Amino acid sequence: GVGVMLELIRSWRETGYQPKRTFMFVAYVNEGLEYGKSPRLEPEAIEFLAAKAGFSRAYNVEAILTLRGLGGGTGNGLVVSTGGSLHLVEILHQAARRASVGLARQDVPLDYRTVWLGEGATSHDANEAPTVTMWWEGYEAYSHTPADTLDIVSADRLEKAGRTLSGALLMMGR
């Protein structure tokens, strides 16, 4: 996920792409491990925004897209959760189709308090912003196991995930 995100940022900078919306890219390691506390696999976005005083109030967070296990897996395509925003999931589906990448939905209960409205959305709290997660099908077979090594990372999968992510963010940036 971090490699795909960094390559996306590099390509935007190289091409001079200027989105009409602000995108914030956050990368982290250890998946939320804190000394003396239980591990959390997905820290809340508001925790990253609250790291500096006043920072969380400086942005209207409209959507959060979490990337996990994009480089390895046992499946043939990407999977996206539907629990945060069906609109955002549809944008990812459109981007995957345009990139000729398979994308399946994993239906999870939708929190109707966090429907992403697109233009004019008014969420001010990252805890209220819809979160959609994208991963390579079957990455769980290796994740957090001794087999989770660089050898299982596929350049082809990373490239397909990157094309899909890039297309989706280009649409969102308009």
PDB file of C-alpha atoms in Angstrom:
ATOM      1  CA  GLY A   1       0.000   0.000   0.000  1.00  0.00           C
ATOM      2  CA  VAL A   2       2.759   2.446   0.905  1.00  0.00           C
ATOM      3  CA  GLY A   3       4.675   1.708  -2.317  1.00  0.00           C
ATOM      4  CA  VAL A   4       1.565   2.219  -4.445  1.00  0.00           C
ATOM      5  CA  MET A   5       0.769   5.453  -2.614  1.00  0.00           C
ATOM      6  CA  LEU A   6       4.304   6.820  -3.032  1.00  0.00           C
ATOM      7  CA  GLU A   7       4.378   5.922  -6.737  1.00  0.00           C
ATOM      8  CA  LEU A   8       1.037   7.663  -7.224  1.00  0.00           C
ATOM      9  CA  ILE A   9       2.347  10.817  -5.561  1.00  0.00           C
ATOM     10  CA  ARG A  10       5.546  10.653  -7.657  1.00  0.00           C
ATOM     11  CA  SER A  11       3.598  10.289 -10.892  1.00  0.00           C
ATOM     12  CA  TRP A  12       1.299  13.204 -10.038  1.00  0.00           C
ATOM     13  CA  ARG A  13       4.288  15.390  -9.300  1.00  0.00           C
ATOM     14  CA  GLU A  14       6.126  14.288 -12.470  1.00  0.00           C
ATOM     15  CA  THR A  15       3.107  15.030 -14.684  1.00  0.00           C
ATOM     16  CA  GLY A  16       2.188  18.268 -12.904  1.00  0.00           C
ATOM     17  CA  TYR A  17      -1.296  17.003 -11.986  1.00  0.00           C
ATOM     18  CA  GLN A  18      -3.124  19.466  -9.728  1.00  0.00           C
ATOM     19  CA  PRO A  19      -6.365  18.044  -8.281  1.00  0.00           C
ATOM     20  CA  LYS A  20      -9.206  20.416  -7.482  1.00  0.00           C
ATOM     21  CA  ARG A  21      -9.504  18.794  -4.050  1.00  0.00           C
ATOM     22  CA  THR A  22      -6.905  18.336  -1.336  1.00  0.00           C
ATOM     23  CA  PHE A  23      -5.654  14.793  -0.820  1.00  0.00           C
ATOM     24  CA  MET A  24      -3.839  13.787   2.343  1.00  0.00           C
ATOM     25  CA  PHE A  25      -1.691  10.665   2.160  1.00  0.00           C
ATOM     26  CA  VAL A  26      -0.833   8.948   5.442  1.00  0.00           C
ATOM     27  CA  ALA A  27       1.489   5.959   5.788  1.00  0.00           C
ATOM     28  CA  TYR A  28       2.136   4.150   9.025  1.00  0.00           C
ATOM     29  CA  VAL A  29       3.863   1.020  10.281  1.00  0.00           C
ATOM     30  CA  ASN A  30       3.285  -1.432  13.115  1.00  0.00           C
ATOM     31  CA  GLU A  31      -0.429  -1.197  12.468  1.00  0.00           C
ATOM     32  CA  GLY A  32      -1.216   0.802  15.569  1.00  0.00           C
ATOM     33  CA  LEU A  33       1.002  -0.907  18.122  1.00  0.00           C
ATOM     34  CA  GLU A  34       1.320   1.203  21.246  1.00  0.00           C
ATOM     35  CA  TYR A  35       3.498   0.449  24.230  1.00  0.00           C
ATOM     36  CA  GLY A  36       1.450  -1.241  26.921  1.00  0.00           C
ATOM     37  CA  LYS A  37      -1.743  -1.437  24.846  1.00  0.00           C
ATOM     38  CA  SER A  38      -3.387  -4.033  22.645  1.00  0.00           C
ATOM     39  CA  PRO A  39      -2.524  -3.856  18.937  1.00  0.00           C
ATOM     40  CA  ARG A  40      -5.064  -2.227  16.645  1.00  0.00           C
ATOM     41  CA  LEU A  41      -4.983  -3.218  13.021  1.00  0.00           C
ATOM     42  CA  GLU A  42      -6.512   0.007  11.727  1.00  0.00           C
ATOM     43  CA  PRO A  43      -5.970   3.174  13.749  1.00  0.00           C
ATOM     44  CA  GLU A  44      -8.665   5.805  13.294  1.00  0.00           C
ATOM     45  CA  ALA A  45      -7.845   8.599  10.840  1.00  0.00           C
ATOM     46  CA  ILE A  46      -8.678  11.231  13.449  1.00  0.00           C
ATOM     47  CA  GLU A  47      -5.664  10.034  15.461  1.00  0.00           C
ATOM     48  CA  PHE A  48      -3.346  11.017  12.604  1.00  0.00           C
ATOM     49  CA  LEU A  49      -5.072  14.379  12.201  1.00  0.00           C
ATOM     50  CA  ALA A  50      -4.924  15.041  15.947  1.00  0.00           C
ATOM     51  CA  ALA A  51      -1.143  14.473  16.043  1.00  0.00           C
ATOM     52  CA  LYS A  52      -0.605  18.234  15.774  1.00  0.00           C
ATOM     53  CA  ALA A  53      -2.715  20.770  17.655  1.00  0.00           C
ATOM     54  CA  GLY A  54      -5.366  22.387  15.443  1.00  0.00           C
ATOM     55  CA  PHE A  55      -4.616  20.154  12.468  1.00  0.00           C
ATOM     56  CA  SER A  56      -7.862  18.145  12.680  1.00  0.00           C
ATOM     57  CA  ARG A  57      -9.951  21.322  12.348  1.00  0.00           C
ATOM     58  CA  ALA A  58      -8.011  22.518   9.302  1.00  0.00           C
ATOM     59  CA  TYR A  59      -9.584  19.968   6.920  1.00  0.00           C
ATOM     60  CA  ASN A  60     -13.044  18.731   5.997  1.00  0.00           C
ATOM     61  CA  VAL A  61     -12.502  15.003   5.643  1.00  0.00           C
ATOM     62  CA  GLU A  62     -14.892  13.715   2.970  1.00  0.00           C
ATOM     63  CA  ALA A  63     -13.642  10.146   2.575  1.00  0.00           C
ATOM     64  CA  ILE A  64     -10.921   7.805   3.753  1.00  0.00           C
ATOM     65  CA  LEU A  65      -9.511   5.102   1.496  1.00  0.00           C
ATOM     66  CA  THR A  66      -7.421   2.497   3.309  1.00  0.00           C
ATOM     67  CA  LEU A  67      -4.988   0.311   1.336  1.00  0.00           C
ATOM     68  CA  ARG A  68      -3.962  -3.112   2.636  1.00  0.00           C
ATOM     69  CA  GLY A  69      -2.098  -6.056   1.138  1.00  0.00           C
ATOM     70  CA  LEU A  70      -1.935  -4.791  -2.448  1.00  0.00           C
ATOM     71  CA  GLY A  71       1.235  -6.617  -3.444  1.00  0.00           C
ATOM     72  CA  GLY A  72       0.487 -10.192  -2.529  1.00  0.00           C
ATOM     73  CA  GLY A  73      -2.397 -12.566  -2.292  1.00  0.00           C
ATOM     74  CA  THR A  74      -3.890 -15.747  -3.633  1.00  0.00           C
ATOM     75  CA  GLY A  75      -6.688 -14.206  -5.707  1.00  0.00           C
ATOM     76  CA  ASN A  76      -7.063 -12.736  -9.153  1.00  0.00           C
ATOM     77  CA  GLY A  77      -8.126  -9.190  -8.377  1.00  0.00           C
ATOM     78  CA  LEU A  78      -8.806  -6.414  -5.926  1.00  0.00           C
ATOM     79  CA  VAL A  79     -11.496  -6.396  -3.255  1.00  0.00           C
ATOM     80  CA  VAL A  80     -13.163  -3.307  -1.837  1.00  0.00           C
ATOM     81  CA  SER A  81     -15.318  -3.038   1.275  1.00  0.00           C
ATOM     82  CA  THR A  82     -18.735  -1.438   0.921  1.00  0.00           C
ATOM     83  CA  GLY A  83     -19.229  -0.358   4.517  1.00  0.00           C
ATOM     84  CA  GLY A  84     -18.216   3.276   4.142  1.00  0.00           C
ATOM     85  CA  SER A  85     -19.642   4.651   0.930  1.00  0.00           C
ATOM     86  CA  LEU A  86     -21.352   3.011  -1.994  1.00  0.00           C
ATOM     87  CA  HIS A  87     -20.520   6.090  -4.078  1.00  0.00           C
ATOM     88  CA  LEU A  88     -16.807   5.696  -3.373  1.00  0.00           C
ATOM     89  CA  VAL A  89     -17.038   1.962  -4.129  1.00  0.00           C
ATOM     90  CA  GLU A  90     -18.640   2.796  -7.494  1.00  0.00           C
ATOM     91  CA  ILE A  91     -15.785   5.212  -8.290  1.00  0.00           C
ATOM     92  CA  LEU A  92     -13.301   2.407  -7.536  1.00  0.00           C
ATOM     93  CA  HIS A  93     -15.301   0.013  -9.752  1.00  0.00           C
ATOM     94  CA  GLN A  94     -15.230   2.501 -12.643  1.00  0.00           C
ATOM     95  CA  ALA A  95     -11.486   3.000 -12.227  1.00  0.00           C
ATOM     96  CA  ALA A  96     -10.870  -0.775 -12.111  1.00  0.00           C
ATOM     97  CA  ARG A  97     -12.934  -1.344 -15.260  1.00  0.00           C
ATOM     98  CA  ARG A  98     -11.003   1.365 -17.109  1.00  0.00           C
ATOM     99  CA  ALA A  99      -7.730  -0.219 -15.961  1.00  0.00           C
ATOM    100  CA  SER A 100      -8.943  -3.734 -16.911  1.00  0.00           C
ATOM    101  CA  VAL A 101      -8.530  -4.906 -13.314  1.00  0.00           C
ATOM    102  CA  GLY A 102     -10.954  -7.245 -11.577  1.00  0.00           C
ATOM    103  CA  LEU A 103     -12.604  -5.720  -8.520  1.00  0.00           C
ATOM    104  CA  ALA A 104     -15.016  -7.520  -6.201  1.00  0.00           C
ATOM    105  CA  ARG A 105     -17.122  -6.083  -3.410  1.00  0.00           C
ATOM    106  CA  GLN A 106     -17.110  -7.389   0.114  1.00  0.00           C
ATOM    107  CA  ASP A 107     -20.435  -6.316   1.502  1.00  0.00           C
ATOM    108  CA  VAL A 108     -20.296  -5.086   5.057  1.00  0.00           C
ATOM    109  CA  PRO A 109     -23.038  -3.239   6.940  1.00  0.00           C
ATOM    110  CA  LEU A 110     -23.275   0.326   5.660  1.00  0.00           C
ATOM    111  CA  ASP A 111     -23.241   3.074   8.268  1.00  0.00           C
ATOM    112  CA  TYR A 112     -25.827   5.460   6.858  1.00  0.00           C
ATOM    113  CA  ARG A 113     -24.526   8.272   9.056  1.00  0.00           C
ATOM    114  CA  THR A 114     -21.403   8.410   6.864  1.00  0.00           C
ATOM    115  CA  VAL A 115     -22.651   8.475   3.291  1.00  0.00           C
ATOM    116  CA  TRP A 116     -20.109  10.292   1.139  1.00  0.00           C
ATOM    117  CA  LEU A 117     -22.017  12.889  -0.876  1.00  0.00           C
ATOM    118  CA  GLY A 118     -19.192  14.051  -3.112  1.00  0.00           C
ATOM    119  CA  GLU A 119     -19.384  17.732  -4.056  1.00  0.00           C
ATOM    120  CA  GLY A 120     -20.434  19.818  -1.089  1.00  0.00           C
ATOM    121  CA  ALA A 121     -19.992  17.133   1.567  1.00  0.00           C
ATOM    122  CA  THR A 122     -19.811  18.693   4.996  1.00  0.00           C
ATOM    123  CA  SER A 123     -18.064  16.194   7.263  1.00  0.00           C
ATOM    124  CA  HIS A 124     -15.648  17.970   9.610  1.00  0.00           C
ATOM    125  CA  ASP A 125     -14.590  14.987  11.683  1.00  0.00           C
ATOM    126  CA  ALA A 126     -12.563  12.113  10.305  1.00  0.00           C
ATOM    127  CA  ASN A 127     -14.490   9.807  12.651  1.00  0.00           C
ATOM    128  CA  GLU A 128     -17.620  10.672  10.649  1.00  0.00           C
ATOM    129  CA  ALA A 129     -16.037  10.313   7.204  1.00  0.00           C
ATOM    130  CA  PRO A 130     -16.803   7.120   5.298  1.00  0.00           C
ATOM    131  CA  THR A 131     -13.928   4.657   5.151  1.00  0.00           C
ATOM    132  CA  VAL A 132     -13.556   2.186   2.310  1.00  0.00           C
ATOM    133  CA  THR A 133     -10.754  -0.383   2.306  1.00  0.00           C
ATOM    134  CA  MET A 134      -9.118  -1.871  -0.799  1.00  0.00           C
ATOM    135  CA  TRP A 135      -6.890  -4.981  -0.798  1.00  0.00           C
ATOM    136  CA  TRP A 136      -5.697  -7.761  -3.086  1.00  0.00           C
ATOM    137  CA  GLU A 137      -7.894 -10.841  -2.846  1.00  0.00           C
ATOM    138  CA  GLY A 138      -6.348 -13.468  -0.584  1.00  0.00           C
ATOM    139  CA  TYR A 139      -3.714 -11.248   1.034  1.00  0.00           C
ATOM    140  CA  GLU A 140      -4.918 -12.529   4.408  1.00  0.00           C
ATOM    141  CA  ALA A 141      -3.323 -15.935   3.635  1.00  0.00           C
ATOM    142  CA  TYR A 142       0.117 -14.363   4.111  1.00  0.00           C
ATOM    143  CA  SER A 143      -0.492 -11.306   6.269  1.00  0.00           C
ATOM    144  CA  HIS A 144       0.997 -11.544   9.766  1.00  0.00           C
ATOM    145  CA  THR A 145       2.614 -14.925   9.041  1.00  0.00           C
ATOM    146  CA  PRO A 146       6.251 -15.959   8.502  1.00  0.00           C
ATOM    147  CA  ALA A 147       5.397 -16.277   4.777  1.00  0.00           C
ATOM    148  CA  ASP A 148       4.760 -12.507   4.611  1.00  0.00           C
ATOM    149  CA  THR A 149       8.048 -11.698   2.883  1.00  0.00           C
ATOM    150  CA  LEU A 150       9.203  -9.662  -0.088  1.00  0.00           C
ATOM    151  CA  ASP A 151       9.126 -12.846  -2.189  1.00  0.00           C
ATOM    152  CA  ILE A 152       5.307 -12.835  -2.318  1.00  0.00           C
ATOM    153  CA  VAL A 153       5.050  -9.250  -3.567  1.00  0.00           C
ATOM    154  CA  SER A 154       3.970  -9.146  -7.189  1.00  0.00           C
ATOM    155  CA  ALA A 155       4.962  -6.195  -9.382  1.00  0.00           C
ATOM    156  CA  ASP A 156       1.962  -6.976 -11.602  1.00  0.00           C
ATOM    157  CA  ARG A 157      -0.465  -6.773  -8.664  1.00  0.00           C
ATOM    158  CA  LEU A 158       1.088  -3.554  -7.429  1.00  0.00           C
ATOM    159  CA  GLU A 159       0.833  -2.052 -10.914  1.00  0.00           C
ATOM    160  CA  LYS A 160      -2.842  -3.071 -11.265  1.00  0.00           C
ATOM    161  CA  ALA A 161      -3.681  -1.721  -7.820  1.00  0.00           C
ATOM    162  CA  GLY A 162      -1.848   1.503  -8.634  1.00  0.00           C
ATOM    163  CA  ARG A 163      -3.713   1.993 -11.922  1.00  0.00           C
ATOM    164  CA  THR A 164      -7.019   1.460 -10.131  1.00  0.00           C
ATOM    165  CA  LEU A 165      -6.159   3.806  -7.269  1.00  0.00           C
ATOM    166  CA  SER A 166      -4.827   6.465  -9.624  1.00  0.00           C
ATOM    167  CA  GLY A 167      -7.947   6.378 -11.761  1.00  0.00           C
ATOM    168  CA  ALA A 168     -10.238   6.592  -8.743  1.00  0.00           C
ATOM    169  CA  LEU A 169      -8.360   9.523  -7.215  1.00  0.00           C
ATOM    170  CA  LEU A 170      -8.256  11.345 -10.561  1.00  0.00           C
ATOM    171  CA  MET A 171     -12.067  11.070 -10.673  1.00  0.00           C
ATOM    172  CA  MET A 172     -12.376  12.208  -7.069  1.00  0.00           C
ATOM    173  CA  GLY A 173      -9.955  15.082  -7.689  1.00  0.00           C
ATOM    174  CA  ARG A 174     -12.261  16.611 -10.271  1.00  0.00           C
TER     175      ARG A 174
END
